């Protein structure tokens, strides 16, 4: 990349951003893991509870990864290689579980398949979902959408030319899938496997709700740090949880760097085939039902009189939930999500501009710092912030919640902006310098309008994730600034299951509205551009 004359302001911005990542990422993590220097802290690795939690986490993560990735591959193939109707609707519905906290997935399984669950009573079942079955099912609900998006976004841009040549040669469809599709998906599949594994093994929301006697590493860390206030043990377990996330990060970076550019020379013309399309419909409906039925269950429970004894519809739970503080916590979440979305989008965009358009040593360091946050699980980041800033003025305030969420979620929006800015004409700055136009004017008048859709998606990513996150904020919130998602488990612990379900519905509703607003703004902007 050609590095044009960098203004004093750009230098100051680079230094400021580097200091931000140093203080907000490196400082907390180094401080937390420095506790491992104490031999007594490392003794937690030799305890039976730690060994059992390790085995449980590995088993659950492995089983869920296999199920989620296979289901994601199946649904990606159905939506990209069949002629079924409603593909856009299915693609949206399959990602709805991303709009609720992982706690809500575990909670919904209890309502649906627990000892007094709706399906349990309807089918007169005697099963138990607590333990491995419940954790795997809940983790599937939580991890399927990201895996699906990773594979679906690749498959819909695959070139049809090799398949047309294979048809001419008479190669069977099964062989085409094995020798064309799977090699094409090799890197995305590897990334999806490691990403799903890391996502499941570092989540504590689902195991906390349906784990029963099966304790996973995140739950053990949560019990030690929050329940017993043993932060040393929490730091030790957090170090272990960082390992799979770091491996996932390295695999993702290698896959991205080594992936060759692929261009679609010819798209797929999926002709109607009754048997294939019928099977595709069945698969799409079954997977969609499996994902949405638990969500529909907690939506229903939130509006019944007394689950499971009295299923008479009522709106009384809405008032009860707001009496229990849902309104103020909802405002807290909205405030945190909006501030993080605005500040996070600005910071991520500025970092992406430096790395994609300016270049230099500082840019490479900023890129590394930005993508490295992908490797830090939220629960680890939250504990590190708690230890690093416990005596600072921001501890126990909205400021630390905003900061931890910004750091937690900045990597993906940064990569969105980086990819978009990298595609814009590289000579803009050179032309601007020749004509006496500064970088600020180029950014505001050219780059921002050219990447407006990406900016909208960055804002939406920050907002939705701030509304559903529980891991990073669970160590840092107080009764005054607690986000709404944490109220789900609080109300459930008080046996106020209807109110707890309504809180999950409120989070879902908020995220759906935000998604709809962003989609409307993008569509309106495109209509305005077309009119011009």
XYZ file of C-alpha atoms in Angstrom:
532
model
C 0.000 0.000 0.000
C 1.305 3.421 -0.923
C 1.632 5.632 2.134
C 0.880 9.250 1.314
C 2.004 12.151 3.454
C 0.368 11.668 6.812
C -0.879 14.770 8.555
C -0.206 15.574 12.181
C -3.857 14.874 12.952
C -3.636 11.373 11.485
C -0.530 10.657 13.575
C -2.325 11.791 16.715
C -5.307 9.593 15.811
C -3.058 6.556 15.327
C -1.396 7.082 18.705
C -4.730 7.650 20.441
C -6.205 4.441 19.000
C -3.116 2.426 19.925
C -3.298 3.741 23.495
C -6.996 2.850 23.599
C -6.331 -0.795 22.722
C -3.356 -0.912 25.071
C -5.410 0.302 28.037
C -8.700 -1.413 27.188
C -7.418 -4.806 26.003
C -3.796 -5.503 26.911
C -3.786 -3.938 30.384
C -6.790 -5.886 31.807
C -5.763 -9.232 30.295
C -2.110 -8.998 31.327
C -3.158 -8.009 34.829
C -5.560 -10.941 35.156
C -3.213 -13.582 33.807
C -0.286 -12.286 35.880
C -2.081 -13.912 38.823
C -1.076 -17.289 37.383
C 2.471 -16.602 38.565
C 1.285 -17.573 42.045
C 1.595 -21.386 42.465
C -1.466 -21.428 44.714
C -3.574 -20.009 41.899
C -2.448 -22.788 39.559
C -3.608 -25.404 42.054
C -7.119 -25.075 40.620
C -5.900 -27.005 37.563
C -5.421 -30.104 39.707
C -8.854 -30.149 41.330
C -11.446 -32.815 40.421
C -14.033 -30.103 39.738
C -11.784 -28.523 37.108
C -11.051 -31.855 35.412
C -14.744 -32.766 35.320
C -15.694 -29.350 33.955
C -13.041 -29.686 31.232
C -14.411 -33.040 30.098
C -17.991 -31.770 30.195
C -17.108 -28.676 28.173
C -15.219 -30.659 25.539
C -18.007 -33.225 25.142
C -20.760 -30.614 24.895
C -18.784 -28.404 22.504
C -17.838 -31.336 20.252
C -21.393 -32.707 20.022
C -22.918 -29.285 19.420
C -20.319 -28.394 16.797
C -21.054 -31.524 14.767
C -24.825 -30.975 14.916
C -24.735 -27.214 14.272
C -22.252 -27.298 11.390
C -23.992 -30.219 9.648
C -27.369 -28.495 10.015
C -25.855 -25.216 8.779
C -24.331 -26.986 5.771
C -27.657 -28.671 5.002
C -29.644 -25.432 5.204
C -27.063 -23.527 3.148
C -27.319 -26.185 0.449
C -31.137 -26.148 0.545
C -31.309 -22.363 0.149
C -28.605 -22.185 -2.531
C -29.096 -25.380 -4.556
C -32.840 -26.064 -4.620
C -35.780 -24.261 -6.220
C -37.952 -23.957 -3.112
C -40.032 -20.826 -2.590
C -39.526 -18.442 0.320
C -35.745 -18.693 0.510
C -35.448 -15.137 1.790
C -37.991 -15.803 4.526
C -36.205 -18.971 5.621
C -32.834 -17.160 5.625
C -34.239 -14.522 7.992
C -36.063 -16.974 10.267
C -32.963 -19.136 10.665
C -31.093 -16.197 12.229
C -33.826 -15.126 14.692
C -32.202 -17.025 17.634
C -29.328 -14.528 17.444
C -31.700 -11.829 18.706
C -32.173 -13.288 22.204
C -29.680 -14.027 25.020
C -28.330 -17.563 25.358
C -30.002 -17.662 28.786
C -33.365 -17.435 27.035
C -32.596 -20.510 24.923
C -31.976 -22.605 28.013
C -35.037 -21.157 29.711
C -37.266 -21.897 26.707
C -36.171 -25.533 26.673
C -37.313 -25.868 30.283
C -40.723 -24.461 29.349
C -40.953 -26.749 26.335
C -39.289 -30.010 27.413
C -38.858 -29.739 31.192
C -40.682 -31.957 33.692
C -43.762 -29.711 33.319
C -42.988 -28.608 29.788
C -45.626 -28.106 27.138
C -44.414 -30.934 24.881
C -43.635 -33.127 27.888
C -47.229 -32.923 29.093
C -48.648 -33.141 25.586
C -46.702 -36.306 24.749
C -46.756 -37.683 28.324
C -42.971 -37.822 28.256
C -40.772 -38.830 31.166
C -37.445 -37.560 29.885
C -35.082 -35.085 31.515
C -33.419 -32.315 29.558
C -31.053 -31.335 32.363
C -27.421 -32.166 31.792
C -25.922 -33.051 28.432
C -29.194 -33.194 26.415
C -30.342 -29.740 27.481
C -26.926 -28.099 27.089
C -26.459 -29.560 23.598
C -29.963 -28.550 22.475
C -29.649 -25.045 23.909
C -26.147 -24.612 22.506
C -27.438 -25.683 19.088
C -30.043 -22.904 19.207
C -27.303 -20.464 20.183
C -24.575 -21.537 17.758
C -26.466 -22.565 14.601
C -27.170 -19.045 13.218
C -23.500 -17.901 13.080
C -22.432 -21.210 11.497
C -25.261 -20.955 8.973
C -24.335 -17.381 8.016
C -20.677 -18.335 7.535
C -21.517 -21.146 5.089
C -24.541 -19.553 3.427
C -22.650 -16.362 2.556
C -20.000 -18.457 0.799
C -22.273 -20.923 -1.009
C -24.504 -18.300 -2.600
C -21.500 -16.810 -4.412
C -20.136 -20.103 -5.729
C -19.484 -20.336 -9.466
C -21.798 -22.745 -11.314
C -19.375 -23.381 -14.199
C -17.635 -26.472 -12.673
C -21.026 -28.069 -12.004
C -22.198 -27.460 -15.564
C -19.031 -29.079 -16.869
C -19.583 -32.015 -14.502
C -23.153 -32.422 -15.798
C -21.859 -32.561 -19.369
C -19.384 -35.261 -18.340
C -22.142 -37.239 -16.621
C -20.647 -37.023 -13.126
C -23.281 -37.954 -10.478
C -24.572 -35.262 -8.108
C -23.100 -37.051 -5.101
C -19.643 -37.002 -6.639
C -20.080 -33.340 -7.562
C -20.866 -32.510 -3.954
C -17.896 -34.513 -2.675
C -15.351 -33.297 -5.220
C -16.511 -29.749 -6.031
C -18.693 -28.386 -3.223
C -16.765 -29.699 -0.221
C -13.322 -28.611 -1.518
C -14.798 -25.172 -2.259
C -16.142 -25.013 1.304
C -13.042 -26.453 2.973
C -11.768 -23.225 4.530
C -15.225 -21.870 5.494
C -16.097 -25.266 6.990
C -12.919 -25.325 9.060
C -13.610 -21.773 10.228
C -17.235 -22.660 11.051
C -16.163 -25.725 13.043
C -13.637 -23.857 15.171
C -15.880 -20.799 15.571
C -18.815 -22.944 16.728
C -16.618 -24.953 19.085
C -15.178 -21.775 20.643
C -18.631 -20.185 20.884
C -20.127 -23.157 22.727
C -17.217 -23.927 25.034
C -17.073 -20.315 26.293
C -20.836 -19.805 26.851
C -22.293 -20.082 30.335
C -25.877 -18.937 29.680
C -27.264 -22.248 28.416
C -25.399 -24.511 30.917
C -26.456 -22.220 33.753
C -30.129 -22.756 32.906
C -30.256 -26.442 31.898
C -26.900 -27.872 32.979
C -28.234 -29.494 36.133
C -25.358 -31.373 37.748
C -23.215 -31.060 34.613
C -20.819 -28.160 35.210
C -18.883 -26.646 32.317
C -15.791 -24.446 32.534
C -17.634 -21.112 32.082
C -20.158 -22.088 34.774
C -17.316 -23.123 37.100
C -15.603 -19.801 36.432
C -18.854 -17.934 37.089
C -19.467 -19.861 40.325
C -15.962 -19.134 41.597
C -15.749 -15.476 40.594
C -19.342 -14.374 41.295
C -20.609 -16.913 43.810
C -17.471 -17.465 45.907
C -15.613 -14.238 45.014
C -12.550 -16.384 44.265
C -11.114 -14.243 41.485
C -7.829 -16.155 41.394
C -9.620 -19.383 40.479
C -11.698 -17.428 37.976
C -8.550 -16.036 36.371
C -7.027 -19.512 36.085
C -10.141 -20.939 34.428
C -10.350 -17.860 32.204
C -6.857 -18.595 30.923
C -7.976 -22.075 29.864
C -11.092 -20.671 28.165
C -8.850 -18.371 26.159
C -7.099 -21.332 24.497
C -9.914 -22.548 22.188
C -10.822 -18.958 21.344
C -7.204 -18.197 20.368
C -7.055 -21.349 18.226
C -10.285 -20.302 16.502
C -8.829 -16.841 15.919
C -5.626 -18.229 14.382
C -7.543 -20.649 12.153
C -9.835 -17.853 10.987
C -6.915 -15.534 10.209
C -5.020 -18.242 8.309
C -8.121 -19.231 6.356
C -8.776 -15.606 5.442
C -5.190 -14.853 4.479
C -4.721 -18.013 2.406
C -8.099 -17.939 0.703
C -7.810 -17.187 -2.954
C -10.111 -14.625 -4.471
C -13.189 -16.181 -6.027
C -15.319 -14.467 -8.602
C -18.737 -15.648 -9.731
C -18.625 -15.953 -13.506
C -21.977 -17.722 -13.693
C -24.668 -18.080 -11.066
C -26.789 -21.159 -10.429
C -30.020 -21.654 -12.351
C -31.808 -24.078 -10.057
C -34.348 -25.962 -12.144
C -37.340 -27.511 -10.430
C -36.908 -31.111 -9.315
C -39.932 -32.357 -7.352
C -38.190 -34.898 -5.117
C -35.190 -32.705 -4.297
C -37.325 -29.632 -3.689
C -39.808 -31.567 -1.532
C -36.972 -32.866 0.635
C -35.564 -29.347 0.757
C -38.888 -28.002 2.012
C -39.074 -30.694 4.683
C -35.527 -29.976 5.881
C -36.087 -26.205 5.898
C -39.366 -26.478 7.803
C -37.988 -28.947 10.366
C -34.853 -26.932 11.132
C -36.817 -23.674 11.261
C -39.360 -25.215 13.638
C -36.567 -26.587 15.838
C -35.113 -23.080 16.108
C -38.335 -21.102 16.487
C -40.476 -23.427 18.630
C -38.478 -22.673 21.816
C -38.724 -18.946 21.078
C -42.462 -19.251 20.464
C -42.711 -21.095 23.777
C -41.272 -18.309 25.928
C -43.372 -15.820 23.951
C -46.457 -17.832 24.937
C -45.370 -18.306 28.565
C -44.928 -14.559 28.976
C -48.656 -14.061 28.396
C -50.217 -16.862 30.513
C -51.565 -16.539 34.041
C -49.449 -19.157 35.821
C -47.249 -21.537 33.903
C -47.820 -24.516 33.772
C -50.935 -24.638 36.008
C -53.079 -21.951 34.390
C -52.492 -21.161 30.719
C -55.222 -18.530 30.527
C -54.010 -15.571 28.418
C -53.240 -12.403 30.371
C -51.276 -9.167 30.141
C -50.710 -8.988 33.894
C -47.149 -10.291 33.537
C -46.197 -7.179 31.607
C -47.108 -4.968 34.549
C -45.462 -7.350 37.021
C -42.239 -7.376 35.029
C -42.100 -3.596 34.875
C -42.856 -3.452 38.599
C -39.834 -5.724 39.143
C -37.629 -3.214 37.311
C -37.849 -4.351 33.688
C -38.564 -0.807 32.526
C -35.492 0.771 34.101
C -33.245 -2.112 33.050
C -34.625 -1.864 29.514
C -33.685 1.817 29.479
C -30.226 0.823 30.759
C -29.811 -1.638 27.894
C -31.067 0.834 25.307
C -28.686 3.495 26.608
C -25.709 1.120 26.631
C -26.568 -0.315 23.209
C -27.065 3.084 21.574
C -23.900 4.623 23.032
C -21.805 1.559 22.182
C -23.297 1.431 18.678
C -22.465 5.081 18.007
C -19.023 5.167 19.640
C -18.129 1.651 18.501
C -19.033 2.375 14.894
C -16.956 5.573 14.945
C -13.932 3.891 16.557
C -14.118 0.802 14.326
C -14.463 2.967 11.210
C -11.520 5.171 12.183
C -9.350 2.132 12.854
C -10.409 0.610 9.533
C -9.587 3.853 7.728
C -6.089 3.895 9.207
C -5.444 0.235 8.390
C -7.072 0.160 4.942
C -6.260 3.632 3.602
C -3.221 5.011 5.462
C -0.916 2.053 6.088
C 2.378 1.896 7.936
C 3.604 0.195 11.094
C 0.944 1.796 13.280
C -1.756 0.556 10.918
C -0.484 -3.020 11.133
C -0.427 -2.816 14.927
C -3.968 -1.442 14.968
C -5.180 -4.207 12.674
C -3.621 -6.835 14.919
C -5.098 -5.247 18.048
C -8.558 -5.023 16.492
C -8.832 -8.587 15.254
C -7.187 -9.989 18.398
C -10.285 -9.065 20.406
C -12.046 -11.874 18.505
C -9.975 -14.319 20.542
C -11.111 -13.033 23.943
C -14.330 -14.623 25.292
C -16.749 -12.193 26.898
C -16.643 -13.903 30.280
C -12.828 -13.615 30.333
C -12.915 -9.987 29.238
C -15.513 -9.153 31.884
C -13.490 -10.673 34.717
C -10.303 -8.972 33.522
C -12.095 -5.605 33.523
C -13.440 -6.278 37.003
C -9.947 -6.923 38.343
C -8.228 -4.122 36.415
C -10.675 -1.287 37.072
C -12.172 -2.183 40.462
C -10.524 0.821 42.145
C -11.063 3.240 39.259
C -13.765 5.944 38.992
C -15.509 4.104 36.136
C -16.088 0.907 38.131
C -19.773 0.389 38.892
C -20.851 2.956 36.295
C -22.259 2.867 32.772
C -18.828 3.870 31.482
C -17.234 0.498 32.206
C -20.206 -1.381 30.696
C -19.969 0.723 27.556
C -16.205 0.205 27.369
C -16.294 -3.575 27.846
C -19.046 -3.999 25.248
C -17.221 -1.810 22.755
C -14.033 -3.845 23.151
C -15.928 -7.146 23.175
C -17.713 -6.569 19.858
C -15.412 -4.262 17.895
C -13.635 -6.920 15.808
C -16.483 -7.863 13.458
C -17.620 -4.283 12.695
C -13.979 -3.341 12.173
C -13.572 -6.123 9.602
C -16.790 -5.016 7.872
C -15.424 -1.482 7.513
C -11.939 -2.704 6.586
C -13.263 -4.869 3.754
C -15.504 -2.088 2.420
C -12.853 0.638 2.589
C -10.298 -1.645 0.930
C -12.550 -1.895 -2.144
C -12.781 1.879 -2.680
C -10.386 3.405 -5.241
C -6.920 3.496 -3.670
C -5.973 6.731 -5.461
C -8.525 8.974 -3.741
C -6.052 10.276 -1.183
C -3.410 10.952 -3.842
C -5.886 12.881 -5.980
C -7.137 14.760 -2.931
C -3.590 15.669 -1.907
C -2.900 16.988 -5.410
C -6.061 19.112 -5.354
C -5.538 20.298 -1.795
C -8.446 18.292 -0.373
C -7.754 16.939 3.099
C -8.399 13.435 4.394
C -11.299 14.577 6.570
C -13.227 15.885 3.560
C -12.492 12.706 1.587
C -13.771 10.571 4.457
C -16.943 12.606 5.029
C -17.815 13.404 1.404
C -16.699 10.233 -0.394
C -15.918 7.256 1.821
C -18.805 7.526 4.292
C -21.480 7.783 1.555
C -19.817 4.966 -0.393
C -19.846 2.666 2.640
C -23.121 3.802 4.229
C -24.683 0.315 4.096
C -21.675 -1.132 5.880
C -21.887 1.572 8.547
C -25.558 0.699 9.104
C -24.662 -2.985 9.527
C -21.860 -2.068 11.942
C -24.306 -0.072 14.057
C -26.812 -2.940 13.994
C -24.177 -5.502 14.993
C -23.139 -3.484 18.034
C -26.743 -2.801 19.061
C -28.057 -6.369 18.859
C -25.063 -7.878 20.622
C -25.204 -5.307 23.422
C -28.875 -6.147 23.969
C -28.290 -9.915 24.256
C -24.871 -10.160 25.923
C -24.578 -11.506 29.448
C -21.003 -12.765 29.691
C -18.913 -9.593 29.741
C -21.318 -7.491 31.813
C -22.187 -10.052 34.508
C -19.052 -9.172 36.527
C -19.414 -5.414 36.138
C -23.057 -4.387 36.513
C -24.804 -3.130 39.638
C -28.480 -2.876 40.554
C -28.483 0.661 39.143
C -26.914 0.016 35.734
C -27.758 -3.675 35.157
C -28.672 -4.521 31.532
C -32.033 -6.120 30.806
C -30.572 -9.481 29.731
C -29.305 -10.183 33.255
C -32.829 -9.741 34.611
C -33.851 -12.976 32.850
C -31.936 -15.179 35.262
C -32.800 -13.005 38.286
C -36.553 -13.336 37.724
C -36.250 -17.017 36.876
C -34.407 -17.618 40.166
C -37.364 -16.008 41.966
C -39.747 -18.438 40.188
C -41.280 -15.556 38.265
C -41.051 -17.537 35.054
C -43.757 -15.588 33.231
C -42.016 -12.275 33.932
C -38.659 -13.791 32.991
C -40.128 -14.958 29.679
C -41.561 -11.497 29.032
C -38.131 -9.930 29.523
C -36.767 -12.244 26.820
C -39.668 -11.222 24.568
C -38.889 -7.554 25.237
C -35.271 -8.076 24.166
C -36.402 -9.938 21.037
C -38.918 -7.205 20.197
C -36.299 -4.469 20.643
C -33.833 -6.197 18.334
C -36.472 -6.933 15.701
C -37.504 -3.265 15.686
C -33.869 -2.163 15.385
C -33.285 -4.576 12.494
C -36.444 -3.346 10.769
C -35.427 0.309 11.170
C -31.960 -0.355 9.740
C -33.468 -2.292 6.816
C -35.933 0.553 6.154
C -33.188 3.184 6.225
C -31.062 1.166 3.791
C -34.008 0.597 1.454
C -35.017 4.275 1.594
C -31.455 5.331 0.825
C -31.283 2.968 -2.161
C -34.617 4.303 -3.429
C -33.319 7.876 -3.176
C -30.172 6.959 -5.091
C -32.212 5.212 -7.786
C -34.479 8.247 -8.133
C -31.456 10.461 -8.673
